[in-house]
PDB file of C-alpha atoms in Angstrom:
ATOM      1  CA  UNK A1463      -9.541  -0.300  12.934  1.00 41.00           C
ATOM      2  CA  UNK A1464     -13.125  -1.905  12.969  1.00 45.00           C
ATOM      3  CA  UNK A1465     -14.331  -3.687  10.180  1.00 47.00           C
ATOM      4  CA  UNK A1466     -15.405  -1.572   7.819  1.00 45.00           C
ATOM      5  CA  UNK A1467     -18.363  -2.932   5.554  1.00 53.00           C
ATOM      6  CA  UNK A1468     -18.153  -0.019   3.345  1.00 63.00           C
ATOM      7  CA  UNK A1469     -15.239  -0.518   1.524  1.00 76.00           C
ATOM      8  CA  UNK A1470     -17.017  -1.958  -1.367  1.00 75.00           C
ATOM      9  CA  UNK A1471     -19.798   0.745  -1.621  1.00 77.00           C
ATOM     10  CA  UNK A1472     -17.140   3.468  -1.324  1.00 76.00           C
ATOM     11  CA  UNK A1473     -14.712   2.207  -3.839  1.00 84.00           C
ATOM     12  CA  UNK A1474     -18.104   1.376  -6.475  1.00 90.00           C
ATOM     13  CA  UNK A1475     -16.383  -1.346  -7.714  1.00 95.00           C
ATOM     14  CA  UNK A1476     -17.025  -5.360  -8.322  1.00 96.00           C
ATOM     15  CA  UNK A1477     -12.898  -6.112  -8.145  1.00 98.00           C
ATOM     16  CA  UNK A1478      -9.719  -4.534  -7.147  1.00 98.00           C
ATOM     17  CA  UNK A1479      -6.382  -5.482  -9.542  1.00 98.00           C
ATOM     18  CA  UNK A1480      -3.761  -4.385  -7.224  1.00 98.00           C
ATOM     19  CA  UNK A1481      -0.264  -3.754  -8.956  1.00 97.00           C
ATOM     20  CA  UNK A1482       2.544  -5.910  -6.847  1.00 96.00           C
ATOM     21  CA  UNK A1483       5.989  -4.043  -6.518  1.00 92.00           C
ATOM     22  CA  UNK A1484       5.176  -1.008  -4.035  1.00 91.00           C
ATOM     23  CA  UNK A1485       2.132  -1.806  -3.533  1.00 97.00           C
ATOM     24  CA  UNK A1486       1.612  -5.126  -2.598  1.00 97.00           C
ATOM     25  CA  UNK A1487       5.285  -5.919  -1.299  1.00 96.00           C
ATOM     26  CA  UNK A1488       7.986  -3.695  -0.488  1.00 94.00           C
ATOM     27  CA  UNK A1489      10.149  -5.590  -3.124  1.00 88.00           C
ATOM     28  CA  UNK A1490      10.638  -2.242  -5.492  1.00 85.00           C
ATOM     29  CA  UNK A1491      13.764  -0.861  -3.422  1.00 88.00           C
ATOM     30  CA  UNK A1492      15.144  -4.432  -4.288  1.00 92.00           C
ATOM     31  CA  UNK A1493      14.728  -4.221  -8.250  1.00 91.00           C
ATOM     32  CA  UNK A1494      15.608  -0.737  -8.140  1.00 93.00           C
ATOM     33  CA  UNK A1495      18.876  -1.231  -6.580  1.00 95.00           C
ATOM     34  CA  UNK A1496      19.308  -4.319  -8.824  1.00 95.00           C
ATOM     35  CA  UNK A1497      18.923  -2.064 -12.058  1.00 96.00           C
ATOM     36  CA  UNK A1498      21.166   0.701 -10.627  1.00 97.00           C
ATOM     37  CA  UNK A1499      24.139  -2.161 -10.352  1.00 97.00           C
ATOM     38  CA  UNK A1500      23.448  -3.660 -14.403  1.00 97.00           C
ATOM     39  CA  UNK A1501      22.497  -0.424 -15.594  1.00 97.00           C
ATOM     40  CA  UNK A1502      25.860   1.282 -13.845  1.00 96.00           C
ATOM     41  CA  UNK A1503      28.166  -1.381 -14.970  1.00 96.00           C
ATOM     42  CA  UNK A1504      26.759  -0.757 -18.990  1.00 96.00           C
ATOM     43  CA  UNK A1505      27.585   3.067 -18.381  1.00 96.00           C
ATOM     44  CA  UNK A1506      31.279   2.611 -16.687  1.00 96.00           C
ATOM     45  CA  UNK A1507      31.691  -0.063 -19.799  1.00 95.00           C
ATOM     46  CA  UNK A1508      30.228   2.487 -22.549  1.00 94.00           C
ATOM     47  CA  UNK A1509      32.589   5.282 -21.060  1.00 94.00           C
ATOM     48  CA  UNK A1510      30.135   7.313 -18.916  1.00 93.00           C
ATOM     49  CA  UNK A1511      29.994   8.215 -15.296  1.00 93.00           C
ATOM     50  CA  UNK A1512      27.750   5.661 -13.606  1.00 93.00           C
ATOM     51  CA  UNK A1513      24.615   7.663 -12.003  1.00 91.00           C
ATOM     52  CA  UNK A1514      21.427   5.545 -12.185  1.00 95.00           C
ATOM     53  CA  UNK A1515      18.932   7.419  -9.886  1.00 93.00           C
ATOM     54  CA  UNK A1516      15.649   6.885  -8.265  1.00 90.00           C
ATOM     55  CA  UNK A1517      14.061   9.363 -10.377  1.00 89.00           C
ATOM     56  CA  UNK A1518      15.710   7.313 -13.258  1.00 94.00           C
ATOM     57  CA  UNK A1519      13.922   4.532 -11.877  1.00 91.00           C
ATOM     58  CA  UNK A1520      10.565   5.919 -11.553  1.00 86.00           C
ATOM     59  CA  UNK A1521      10.636   7.401 -14.834  1.00 88.00           C
ATOM     60  CA  UNK A1522      12.030   4.526 -17.096  1.00 93.00           C
ATOM     61  CA  UNK A1523      11.728   1.548 -15.866  1.00 92.00           C
ATOM     62  CA  UNK A1524       9.281   0.667 -12.979  1.00 86.00           C
ATOM     63  CA  UNK A1525       6.398  -1.272 -14.452  1.00 82.00           C
ATOM     64  CA  UNK A1526       7.274  -1.704 -17.521  1.00 86.00           C
ATOM     65  CA  UNK A1527       8.904  -5.162 -19.148  1.00 86.00           C
ATOM     66  CA  UNK A1528      12.500  -5.454 -18.325  1.00 88.00           C
ATOM     67  CA  UNK A1529      13.446  -5.452 -22.312  1.00 92.00           C
ATOM     68  CA  UNK A1530      11.265  -2.474 -22.559  1.00 92.00           C
ATOM     69  CA  UNK A1531      12.380  -0.587 -19.343  1.00 91.00           C
ATOM     70  CA  UNK A1532      16.303  -1.581 -20.581  1.00 95.00           C
ATOM     71  CA  UNK A1533      15.820   0.022 -23.576  1.00 95.00           C
ATOM     72  CA  UNK A1534      14.162   3.200 -22.418  1.00 95.00           C
ATOM     73  CA  UNK A1535      17.095   4.096 -19.871  1.00 96.00           C
ATOM     74  CA  UNK A1536      19.484   3.493 -22.066  1.00 96.00           C
ATOM     75  CA  UNK A1537      18.094   5.153 -25.483  1.00 95.00           C
ATOM     76  CA  UNK A1538      17.480   7.855 -22.863  1.00 94.00           C
ATOM     77  CA  UNK A1539      21.239   8.348 -22.128  1.00 93.00           C
ATOM     78  CA  UNK A1540      22.011   8.371 -25.136  1.00 93.00           C
ATOM     79  CA  UNK A1541      23.625   4.366 -25.807  1.00 94.00           C
ATOM     80  CA  UNK A1542      21.999   2.842 -28.589  1.00 94.00           C
ATOM     81  CA  UNK A1543      22.663  -0.920 -27.765  1.00 96.00           C
ATOM     82  CA  UNK A1544      21.824  -3.796 -30.465  1.00 96.00           C
ATOM     83  CA  UNK A1545      19.139  -5.453 -28.683  1.00 96.00           C
ATOM     84  CA  UNK A1546      20.645  -8.901 -28.573  1.00 96.00           C
ATOM     85  CA  UNK A1547      18.126 -12.223 -27.467  1.00 93.00           C
ATOM     86  CA  UNK A1548      16.928 -13.413 -25.053  1.00 84.00           C
ATOM     87  CA  UNK A1549      19.343 -15.778 -24.743  1.00 90.00           C
ATOM     88  CA  UNK A1550      21.604 -13.534 -24.043  1.00 96.00           C
ATOM     89  CA  UNK A1551      24.361 -13.664 -20.772  1.00 96.00           C
ATOM     90  CA  UNK A1552      24.102 -11.132 -18.383  1.00 96.00           C
ATOM     91  CA  UNK A1553      26.475  -8.446 -19.510  1.00 96.00           C
ATOM     92  CA  UNK A1554      26.736  -5.002 -21.012  1.00 96.00           C
ATOM     93  CA  UNK A1555      26.747  -5.344 -24.382  1.00 95.00           C
ATOM     94  CA  UNK A1556      23.212  -5.411 -25.737  1.00 97.00           C
ATOM     95  CA  UNK A1557      19.522  -4.825 -23.995  1.00 97.00           C
ATOM     96  CA  UNK A1558      19.152  -8.101 -23.451  1.00 96.00           C
ATOM     97  CA  UNK A1559      22.474  -9.035 -21.640  1.00 97.00           C
ATOM     98  CA  UNK A1560      22.018  -5.847 -19.226  1.00 97.00           C
ATOM     99  CA  UNK A1561      18.470  -6.832 -18.716  1.00 95.00           C
ATOM    100  CA  UNK A1562      19.802 -10.211 -17.885  1.00 95.00           C
ATOM    101  CA  UNK A1563      22.112  -8.821 -15.551  1.00 97.00           C
ATOM    102  CA  UNK A1564      19.309  -7.072 -13.788  1.00 95.00           C
ATOM    103  CA  UNK A1565      17.297 -10.291 -13.553  1.00 92.00           C
ATOM    104  CA  UNK A1566      19.898 -12.227 -12.130  1.00 95.00           C
ATOM    105  CA  UNK A1567      20.760  -9.540  -9.588  1.00 96.00           C
ATOM    106  CA  UNK A1568      16.773  -9.506  -8.798  1.00 93.00           C
ATOM    107  CA  UNK A1569      16.674 -13.491  -8.360  1.00 93.00           C
ATOM    108  CA  UNK A1570      19.786 -13.359  -5.985  1.00 95.00           C
ATOM    109  CA  UNK A1571      18.144 -11.027  -3.521  1.00 93.00           C
ATOM    110  CA  UNK A1572      15.242 -13.275  -3.609  1.00 92.00           C
ATOM    111  CA  UNK A1573      17.189 -16.227  -2.830  1.00 93.00           C
ATOM    112  CA  UNK A1574      18.535 -14.201   0.335  1.00 95.00           C
ATOM    113  CA  UNK A1575      15.503 -12.448   1.293  1.00 93.00           C
ATOM    114  CA  UNK A1576      11.835 -12.851   2.582  1.00 94.00           C
ATOM    115  CA  UNK A1577       9.790 -10.091   0.923  1.00 94.00           C
ATOM    116  CA  UNK A1578       7.629  -7.906   3.190  1.00 95.00           C
ATOM    117  CA  UNK A1579       4.400  -7.125   2.370  1.00 97.00           C
ATOM    118  CA  UNK A1580       2.699  -3.398   2.962  1.00 97.00           C
ATOM    119  CA  UNK A1581       0.597  -3.895   6.201  1.00 97.00           C
ATOM    120  CA  UNK A1582      -1.609  -1.331   4.870  1.00 97.00           C
ATOM    121  CA  UNK A1583      -2.643  -3.308   1.909  1.00 98.00           C
ATOM    122  CA  UNK A1584      -3.094  -6.283   3.415  1.00 98.00           C
ATOM    123  CA  UNK A1585      -5.508  -4.747   5.605  1.00 97.00           C
ATOM    124  CA  UNK A1586      -7.421  -3.451   2.436  1.00 97.00           C
ATOM    125  CA  UNK A1587      -7.047  -6.737   1.036  1.00 98.00           C
ATOM    126  CA  UNK A1588      -8.553  -8.470   4.046  1.00 97.00           C
ATOM    127  CA  UNK A1589     -11.667  -6.497   4.366  1.00 96.00           C
ATOM    128  CA  UNK A1590     -12.007  -6.701   0.302  1.00 96.00           C
ATOM    129  CA  UNK A1591     -12.665 -10.816   0.912  1.00 96.00           C
ATOM    130  CA  UNK A1592     -14.394 -10.288   3.664  1.00 95.00           C
ATOM    131  CA  UNK A1593     -16.691  -8.485   1.449  1.00 94.00           C
ATOM    132  CA  UNK A1594     -16.631 -10.955  -1.579  1.00 95.00           C
ATOM    133  CA  UNK A1595     -14.481  -8.740  -3.780  1.00 97.00           C
ATOM    134  CA  UNK A1596     -12.181 -10.433  -5.978  1.00 97.00           C
ATOM    135  CA  UNK A1597      -8.653  -9.234  -6.398  1.00 98.00           C
ATOM    136  CA  UNK A1598      -5.800 -10.211  -8.450  1.00 98.00           C
ATOM    137  CA  UNK A1599      -2.069  -9.032  -8.621  1.00 98.00           C
ATOM    138  CA  UNK A1600      -0.560  -7.909 -11.825  1.00 97.00           C
ATOM    139  CA  UNK A1601       3.515  -7.462 -11.899  1.00 94.00           C
ATOM    140  CA  UNK A1602       5.979  -7.159 -15.105  1.00 90.00           C
ATOM    141  CA  UNK A1603       8.030  -9.573 -13.478  1.00 90.00           C
ATOM    142  CA  UNK A1604       8.274 -13.200 -13.564  1.00 90.00           C
ATOM    143  CA  UNK A1605       9.246 -13.173 -10.033  1.00 92.00           C
ATOM    144  CA  UNK A1606       5.798 -11.807  -8.878  1.00 93.00           C
ATOM    145  CA  UNK A1607       4.194 -14.864  -7.992  1.00 95.00           C
ATOM    146  CA  UNK A1608       7.274 -16.014  -5.824  1.00 93.00           C
ATOM    147  CA  UNK A1609       7.609 -12.758  -3.922  1.00 94.00           C
ATOM    148  CA  UNK A1610       3.993 -12.903  -3.195  1.00 97.00           C
ATOM    149  CA  UNK A1611       4.413 -16.262  -1.480  1.00 96.00           C
ATOM    150  CA  UNK A1612       7.490 -15.315   0.092  1.00 94.00           C
ATOM    151  CA  UNK A1613       5.365 -12.293   1.670  1.00 96.00           C
ATOM    152  CA  UNK A1614       2.609 -14.680   2.732  1.00 97.00           C
ATOM    153  CA  UNK A1615      -0.069 -12.951   0.403  1.00 98.00           C
ATOM    154  CA  UNK A1616      -0.762 -15.362  -2.332  1.00 98.00           C
ATOM    155  CA  UNK A1617      -3.676 -16.756  -1.507  1.00 98.00           C
ATOM    156  CA  UNK A1618      -5.330 -13.032  -0.759  1.00 98.00           C
ATOM    157  CA  UNK A1619      -5.320 -13.329  -4.713  1.00 98.00           C
ATOM    158  CA  UNK A1620      -7.936 -14.667  -6.426  1.00 98.00           C
ATOM    159  CA  UNK A1621      -5.830 -14.205 -10.222  1.00 98.00           C
ATOM    160  CA  UNK A1622      -2.015 -13.535 -10.610  1.00 98.00           C
ATOM    161  CA  UNK A1623      -0.912 -12.170 -13.854  1.00 97.00           C
ATOM    162  CA  UNK A1624       2.995 -11.643 -13.918  1.00 95.00           C
ATOM    163  CA  UNK A1625       5.645 -11.483 -16.190  1.00 91.00           C
ATOM    164  CA  UNK A1626       5.845 -15.004 -16.978  1.00 92.00           C
ATOM    165  CA  UNK A1627       1.906 -15.271 -17.866  1.00 95.00           C
ATOM    166  CA  UNK A1628       2.791 -12.122 -19.813  1.00 94.00           C
ATOM    167  CA  UNK A1629       5.321 -13.332 -22.046  1.00 91.00           C
ATOM    168  CA  UNK A1630       3.732 -17.078 -22.649  1.00 95.00           C
ATOM    169  CA  UNK A1631       0.154 -14.765 -23.486  1.00 96.00           C
ATOM    170  CA  UNK A1632       2.648 -12.135 -25.433  1.00 95.00           C
ATOM    171  CA  UNK A1633       0.929  -9.646 -23.616  1.00 95.00           C
ATOM    172  CA  UNK A1634       2.503  -6.204 -24.560  1.00 94.00           C
ATOM    173  CA  UNK A1635       3.705  -4.409 -21.471  1.00 91.00           C
ATOM    174  CA  UNK A1636       2.107  -0.717 -19.630  1.00 92.00           C
ATOM    175  CA  UNK A1637       1.295   1.424 -20.389  1.00 94.00           C
ATOM    176  CA  UNK A1638      -0.926  -0.751 -22.661  1.00 96.00           C
ATOM    177  CA  UNK A1639      -3.827  -2.104 -20.274  1.00 97.00           C
ATOM    178  CA  UNK A1640      -3.458  -5.769 -21.719  1.00 97.00           C
ATOM    179  CA  UNK A1641      -2.320  -6.623 -17.908  1.00 96.00           C
ATOM    180  CA  UNK A1642      -5.008  -5.221 -16.296  1.00 98.00           C
ATOM    181  CA  UNK A1643      -7.393  -6.746 -18.817  1.00 98.00           C
ATOM    182  CA  UNK A1644      -6.408 -10.359 -18.364  1.00 98.00           C
ATOM    183  CA  UNK A1645      -6.849  -9.748 -14.664  1.00 98.00           C
ATOM    184  CA  UNK A1646      -9.898  -8.979 -14.957  1.00 98.00           C
ATOM    185  CA  UNK A1647     -11.162 -11.109 -17.682  1.00 98.00           C
ATOM    186  CA  UNK A1648      -9.805 -14.055 -14.814  1.00 98.00           C
ATOM    187  CA  UNK A1649     -11.753 -12.675 -12.081  1.00 98.00           C
ATOM    188  CA  UNK A1650     -15.033 -12.859 -14.279  1.00 98.00           C
ATOM    189  CA  UNK A1651     -15.725  -8.870 -13.960  1.00 98.00           C
ATOM    190  CA  UNK A1652     -15.789  -6.259 -16.658  1.00 98.00           C
ATOM    191  CA  UNK A1653     -12.852  -3.393 -16.583  1.00 98.00           C
ATOM    192  CA  UNK A1654     -15.827  -1.034 -16.013  1.00 97.00           C
ATOM    193  CA  UNK A1655     -16.667  -2.410 -12.661  1.00 97.00           C
ATOM    194  CA  UNK A1656     -13.316  -2.736 -11.389  1.00 98.00           C
ATOM    195  CA  UNK A1657     -10.507  -0.242  -9.552  1.00 98.00           C
ATOM    196  CA  UNK A1658      -6.922  -0.563 -10.491  1.00 98.00           C
ATOM    197  CA  UNK A1659      -4.405   0.414  -7.284  1.00 98.00           C
ATOM    198  CA  UNK A1660      -0.671   1.168  -8.872  1.00 97.00           C
ATOM    199  CA  UNK A1661       2.087   3.167  -8.003  1.00 94.00           C
ATOM    200  CA  UNK A1662       3.788   3.642 -11.180  1.00 92.00           C
ATOM    201  CA  UNK A1663       2.723   6.210 -13.835  1.00 93.00           C
ATOM    202  CA  UNK A1664       2.766   3.649 -16.934  1.00 94.00           C
ATOM    203  CA  UNK A1665       0.610   1.702 -14.819  1.00 95.00           C
ATOM    204  CA  UNK A1666      -2.029   4.486 -13.840  1.00 97.00           C
ATOM    205  CA  UNK A1667      -2.062   5.225 -17.802  1.00 97.00           C
ATOM    206  CA  UNK A1668      -2.962   1.788 -18.481  1.00 97.00           C
ATOM    207  CA  UNK A1669      -5.833   1.363 -16.144  1.00 97.00           C
ATOM    208  CA  UNK A1670      -6.897   4.835 -17.728  1.00 97.00           C
ATOM    209  CA  UNK A1671      -6.511   3.448 -21.206  1.00 98.00           C
ATOM    210  CA  UNK A1672      -8.331   0.108 -19.773  1.00 98.00           C
ATOM    211  CA  UNK A1673     -11.404   2.018 -19.192  1.00 98.00           C
ATOM    212  CA  UNK A1674     -11.475   0.784 -15.410  1.00 98.00           C
ATOM    213  CA  UNK A1675     -13.861   2.390 -13.016  1.00 97.00           C
ATOM    214  CA  UNK A1676     -11.653   3.801 -10.772  1.00 97.00           C
ATOM    215  CA  UNK A1677      -7.811   4.198 -10.679  1.00 98.00           C
ATOM    216  CA  UNK A1678      -5.791   4.975  -7.606  1.00 98.00           C
ATOM    217  CA  UNK A1679      -2.160   6.087  -7.620  1.00 97.00           C
ATOM    218  CA  UNK A1680       0.029   5.251  -4.712  1.00 97.00           C
ATOM    219  CA  UNK A1681       2.338   7.359  -3.813  1.00 95.00           C
ATOM    220  CA  UNK A1682       4.852   6.466  -1.170  1.00 89.00           C
ATOM    221  CA  UNK A1683       6.577   9.691  -0.018  1.00 80.00           C
ATOM    222  CA  UNK A1684       7.329  10.773  -3.515  1.00 73.00           C
ATOM    223  CA  UNK A1685       6.446  14.234  -3.052  1.00 79.00           C
ATOM    224  CA  UNK A1686       4.441  16.897  -4.911  1.00 86.00           C
ATOM    225  CA  UNK A1687       5.670  16.031  -8.287  1.00 87.00           C
ATOM    226  CA  UNK A1688       5.529  12.391  -7.812  1.00 89.00           C
ATOM    227  CA  UNK A1689       1.836  12.800  -6.967  1.00 92.00           C
ATOM    228  CA  UNK A1690       0.931  15.101  -9.781  1.00 94.00           C
ATOM    229  CA  UNK A1691       2.800  12.978 -12.004  1.00 93.00           C
ATOM    230  CA  UNK A1692       0.476  10.402 -10.856  1.00 96.00           C
ATOM    231  CA  UNK A1693      -2.929  12.028 -11.713  1.00 97.00           C
ATOM    232  CA  UNK A1694      -1.366  13.918 -15.111  1.00 96.00           C
ATOM    233  CA  UNK A1695      -1.478   9.963 -15.938  1.00 96.00           C
ATOM    234  CA  UNK A1696      -5.081   9.332 -15.253  1.00 96.00           C
ATOM    235  CA  UNK A1697      -5.313   8.829 -11.450  1.00 97.00           C
ATOM    236  CA  UNK A1698      -8.876   9.466  -9.781  1.00 97.00           C
ATOM    237  CA  UNK A1699      -7.151   9.716  -6.577  1.00 96.00           C
ATOM    238  CA  UNK A1700      -3.861   9.458  -4.939  1.00 96.00           C
ATOM    239  CA  UNK A1701      -2.819   7.991  -1.772  1.00 96.00           C
ATOM    240  CA  UNK A1702       0.345   7.236   0.390  1.00 95.00           C
ATOM    241  CA  UNK A1703      -1.066   3.609   1.289  1.00 96.00           C
ATOM    242  CA  UNK A1704      -3.436   1.909  -0.111  1.00 97.00           C
ATOM    243  CA  UNK A1705      -4.916   0.969   3.790  1.00 96.00           C
ATOM    244  CA  UNK A1706      -5.962   5.119   3.821  1.00 95.00           C
ATOM    245  CA  UNK A1707      -8.929   3.857   1.363  1.00 94.00           C
ATOM    246  CA  UNK A1708     -10.169   1.710   4.448  1.00 91.00           C
ATOM    247  CA  UNK A1709     -10.212   4.973   6.611  1.00 79.00           C
ATOM    248  CA  UNK A1710     -12.216   6.517   3.791  1.00 68.00           C
ATOM    249  CA  UNK A1711     -14.770   4.062   3.894  1.00 64.00           C
ATOM    250  CA  UNK A1712     -15.281   3.828   7.288  1.00 58.00           C
ATOM    251  CA  UNK A1713     -19.070   5.264   8.504  1.00 51.00           C
ATOM    252  CA  UNK A1714     -18.758   8.435  10.975  1.00 44.00           C
ATOM    253  CA  UNK A1715     -19.197   8.333  14.483  1.00 41.00           C
ATOM    254  CA  UNK A1716     -22.723   9.786  15.545  1.00 33.00           C
TER     255      UNK A1716
END
């Protein structure tokens, strides 16, 4: 694809904030698998049938901090576990223990695998970099910086606000816009002059609540219902891959 100097003008923004899992890195399936194992063990321990689904992942936990997502799913299934504490070992007896088990499983996956980046997103990041548009990566995961480094794309971001930073700064999770607002603060650009690129409905909602100039939803094959969910939560447009934004900004041939 030829150099497209019109990306910045097409988006109409001075900075772009990208969600990490599912937008920049292809690590969302690993997160989903880790949640499935942790939740199914909890369901079985409670005498329920296992059955954490991809729709459960998108609806209850995608984009949320671990404890928030764990509590939301378990409550939605009628399991009201005690919250527990941050030092709870991995297990099934408390919300914190279930979240710790998911954390353990995902960390084990990272130890064994190299994270793959999404090629279209990388092309967009490089085009924005050539045009002097700073980008930030945001994630509720404490392992986001490690995942970006594994994928070989960490140097494409001027700032990263991951779950570890959120915990240190006591930032609330999505759909609160605090993570995104901290990202643009680090980039030195107001939200009204920046864009958010996000694949989770709660993340799209966070971008809309934060007053961002443009909120782009990413639907990687979720179907019409997924696209409509993103639009309903506040996406200005929905693409199958962020790389499509390059094609949209390319000048028409004479």
